[in-house]
Amino acid sequence: MSLNRVPETESIARQRSSHDDTNKISQLALAKNDGNSSTKSSNSLGDGDNDEMRLKRQVGLFSGVTLIVGTMIGSGIFVSAGSLLANAGSPGLCLVLWAACGLYSLLGALSYCEIGTLIPKSGGEYIYFLEAFGKMHKFFGPILAFIFAWVTVFLINPSSVAILSLSFAKYFISPILTAINFCPDVYLSYVIDRLLATICIGLITFVNCYSVSAATSVQNVFTVGKLTAIAIIIGGGLYYLGLGYTENLAIGFEGSASSFGQIATAFYGGLWAYSGWNNLNFITEELKDPYRNLPLAIIIAIPLTTICYVLINVSYLTVLTPEQIINSDVVAVDWGNVVLGPASFLIPLGVVVSVIGTTNGTLFAAGRVSHVVGREGQSPDFLSYIHIEKKTPVAPTLLTSLLGILMIIPGDIGTLIDFFGFAISIFYCAAMVALIVMRFTKKDEHRPIKVPIIIPIIVMVVSAILVVAPIVAAPQVQYFYVLLFILAGLIFYVPFVYYKKRVPGMDSFTIWTQKLLLVAPTTTH
């Protein structure tokens, strides 16, 4: 049985002309701006004509697994391991929380398998909110989808890129400065970190704009590299464990946190390390055989990542005391100095490889969100356009990169992680509500995968607790900033989405952008 498809609306069929690129872009731009606010296209499960102006299905099962694993295993296990242990209060509770975050991510991902195969479109939560609530009310229906896009495009994705690039800079420069015995002052260290972070973002942006196959190849190679580094850490830890280094693990649950808000904050640190489990849902239209590969990639990737995370923390605790882990800015490097000796350089090298892969995967998925939002008419049209030859969403990728660079200027990793965890929990909760709602509004549609209803309910309740508990138990100003930022999106929603007002000069800017970036609207499927 085939999946029911959403009917096409406001679509304009376009054919590529034989003129040069500039004329072709200009003609498409004029066609785009003749009164239609966006080009919407329904999903196609086949590859179709390679000459069509649309994203192509180039991501297979292996690349899907590496996208999930490679995006999840990044800087989190190296950056937030100490903060999670500090908030947990004991090694025992710390390990339980790492496993609990993995279970939470797996349950959420299984729920996303159902909704992703029910609605096999790119865009993740954005398109799910639009499908679930968009038709309920003319004004309020599309608001949640827009708010998700607003927060994701301007806060979550850029902050993720900023955090990762700063982690890259820290792990890349630390062994070099140690080798040359140079200790820069605070200002010089700040400049070096930001410069390296900017270079990292720039290089990865170029790869993602140049080619989908190049981006997935980079993802595959760097994921294998990071798993090799993780195997070294886990192997070294198990070796020391076999030698009887168990005193830190023997502390167990002594001193565990009892505050609900403190535990929720620790959980945030874990969620940051697991962030990316839903990235495959953002690129469904580029995934080969999504009904098979989407759930299979998730079932392989998330348990693998959970096992790695728990064993890495066990390895840390066999060599370093809880106090050393908490006070260290580079836990993996400190571990390597103790265990590997002269070969300790392998750890920061492995971390750099890991962070580059995660940044690449994050940017790859982020560009697709803006692309779909533009295609649905809730953002400027040019964000939905793709490169006329490479078939990559150039403008959305550049937008995420630019915002990420701006966020690293004042960037503090701890604060950014708090931003990320609080905001994303809101949307995880809303996505589960959307799934439950569509059990009733789309009850007759074919579901290749259908999870027990208790699973999305559990994820919904846990996500709601993660949103409310820290505000009640330990209110911090960044939570208020996120809520304020969410409400600020309504300022743009009312005139530009609901009333469909156009910014003066936007049509000319769109044509100029098309000529500059060689991008054009997508065709219908």
Tab-separated table of N, CA, C and O in Angstrom, residues 123 125-127 129 142-158 369-370 372-374 378-379 399 427 485:
chain	number	residue	atom	x	y	z
A	123	GLY	N	12.227	18.792	6.535
A	123	GLY	CA	11.825	19.908	7.383
A	123	GLY	C	11.613	19.546	8.828
A	123	GLY	O	11.472	20.426	9.676
A	125	GLU	N	10.384	18.861	12.426
A	125	GLU	CA	9.256	19.334	13.224
A	125	GLU	C	8.462	20.430	12.523
A	125	GLU	O	7.239	20.522	12.695
A	126	TYR	N	9.128	21.242	11.734
A	126	TYR	CA	8.418	22.330	11.059
A	126	TYR	C	7.271	21.800	10.197
A	126	TYR	O	6.127	22.250	10.312
A	127	ILE	N	7.575	20.840	9.343
A	127	ILE	CA	6.549	20.323	8.441
A	127	ILE	C	5.524	19.506	9.215
A	127	ILE	O	4.344	19.451	8.853
A	129	PHE	N	4.459	20.112	12.350
A	129	PHE	CA	3.546	21.071	12.989
A	129	PHE	C	2.575	21.647	11.966
A	129	PHE	O	1.390	21.842	12.254
A	142	PRO	N	-0.971	27.838	11.831
A	142	PRO	CA	0.431	27.783	11.384
A	142	PRO	C	1.427	28.421	12.359
A	142	PRO	O	2.625	28.399	12.092
A	143	ILE	N	0.961	28.974	13.478
A	143	ILE	CA	1.862	29.720	14.365
A	143	ILE	C	2.971	28.835	14.916
A	143	ILE	O	4.148	29.226	14.935
A	144	LEU	N	2.630	27.633	15.394
A	144	LEU	CA	3.645	26.779	16.015
A	144	LEU	C	4.742	26.420	15.022
A	144	LEU	O	5.935	26.426	15.374
A	145	ALA	N	4.345	26.113	13.776
A	145	ALA	CA	5.348	25.808	12.749
A	145	ALA	C	6.268	27.013	12.521
A	145	ALA	O	7.495	26.866	12.421
A	146	PHE	N	5.678	28.200	12.450
A	146	PHE	CA	6.487	29.400	12.241
A	146	PHE	C	7.417	29.655	13.418
A	146	PHE	O	8.598	29.987	13.223
A	147	ILE	N	6.904	29.501	14.639
A	147	ILE	CA	7.733	29.724	15.827
A	147	ILE	C	8.893	28.746	15.852
A	147	ILE	O	10.029	29.106	16.194
A	148	PHE	N	8.616	27.479	15.490
A	148	PHE	CA	9.711	26.505	15.422
A	148	PHE	C	10.770	26.956	14.417
A	148	PHE	O	11.973	26.907	14.691
A	149	ALA	N	10.321	27.375	13.231
A	149	ALA	CA	11.260	27.836	12.215
A	149	ALA	C	12.035	29.049	12.699
A	149	ALA	O	13.257	29.141	12.521
A	150	TRP	N	11.331	29.975	13.321
A	150	TRP	CA	11.947	31.201	13.836
A	150	TRP	C	13.057	30.875	14.836
A	150	TRP	O	14.187	31.359	14.726
A	151	VAL	N	12.751	30.010	15.808
A	151	VAL	CA	13.717	29.680	16.857
A	151	VAL	C	14.832	28.791	16.306
A	151	VAL	O	16.006	28.971	16.650
A	152	THR	N	14.479	27.847	15.431
A	152	THR	CA	15.477	26.931	14.893
A	152	THR	C	16.471	27.650	13.992
A	152	THR	O	17.691	27.467	14.119
A	153	VAL	N	15.946	28.467	13.096
A	153	VAL	CA	16.815	29.140	12.123
A	153	VAL	C	17.682	30.208	12.779
A	153	VAL	O	18.863	30.351	12.444
A	154	PHE	N	17.120	30.941	13.738
A	154	PHE	CA	17.848	32.079	14.305
A	154	PHE	C	18.461	31.822	15.679
A	154	PHE	O	19.224	32.667	16.160
A	155	LEU	N	18.148	30.673	16.324
A	155	LEU	CA	18.722	30.416	17.645
A	155	LEU	C	19.367	29.043	17.731
A	155	LEU	O	20.580	28.930	17.943
A	156	ILE	N	18.581	27.978	17.549
A	156	ILE	CA	19.076	26.637	17.832
A	156	ILE	C	20.191	26.221	16.879
A	156	ILE	O	21.282	25.818	17.321
A	157	ASN	N	19.954	26.308	15.578
A	157	ASN	CA	20.987	25.883	14.631
A	157	ASN	C	22.246	26.737	14.682
A	157	ASN	O	23.355	26.197	14.732
A	158	PRO	N	22.134	28.067	14.690
A	158	PRO	CA	23.362	28.862	14.803
A	158	PRO	C	24.109	28.634	16.118
A	158	PRO	O	25.341	28.596	16.132
A	369	VAL	N	16.019	22.949	6.765
A	369	VAL	CA	14.895	23.553	7.481
A	369	VAL	C	14.513	24.875	6.832
A	369	VAL	O	13.355	25.114	6.488
A	370	SER	N	15.503	25.748	6.642
A	370	SER	CA	15.227	27.046	6.013
A	370	SER	C	14.696	26.877	4.602
A	370	SER	O	13.824	27.629	4.154
A	372	VAL	N	12.818	24.403	3.412
A	372	VAL	CA	11.409	23.997	3.453
A	372	VAL	C	10.528	25.151	3.927
A	372	VAL	O	9.421	25.355	3.418
A	373	VAL	N	11.002	25.924	4.899
A	373	VAL	CA	10.225	27.071	5.388
A	373	VAL	C	9.980	28.059	4.261
A	373	VAL	O	8.871	28.577	4.087
A	374	GLY	N	11.009	28.330	3.458
A	374	GLY	CA	10.839	29.218	2.313
A	374	GLY	C	9.898	28.635	1.282
A	374	GLY	O	9.098	29.346	0.680
A	378	GLN	N	6.741	30.816	4.392
A	378	GLN	CA	6.840	31.474	5.694
A	378	GLN	C	8.185	32.173	5.900
A	378	GLN	O	8.491	32.608	7.020
A	379	SER	N	8.977	32.281	4.864
A	379	SER	CA	10.223	33.043	4.919
A	379	SER	C	10.507	33.558	3.513
A	379	SER	O	9.822	33.161	2.557
A	399	LEU	N	23.181	31.464	5.530
A	399	LEU	CA	22.514	32.186	6.608
A	399	LEU	C	22.859	31.568	7.963
A	399	LEU	O	23.212	32.289	8.911
A	427	PHE	N	10.027	22.019	21.781
A	427	PHE	CA	9.577	21.506	20.492
A	427	PHE	C	9.495	19.984	20.464
A	427	PHE	O	8.676	19.425	19.725
A	485	PHE	N	12.386	35.592	23.036
A	485	PHE	CA	12.732	35.420	21.624
A	485	PHE	C	11.596	34.734	20.869
A	485	PHE	O	11.280	35.094	19.732
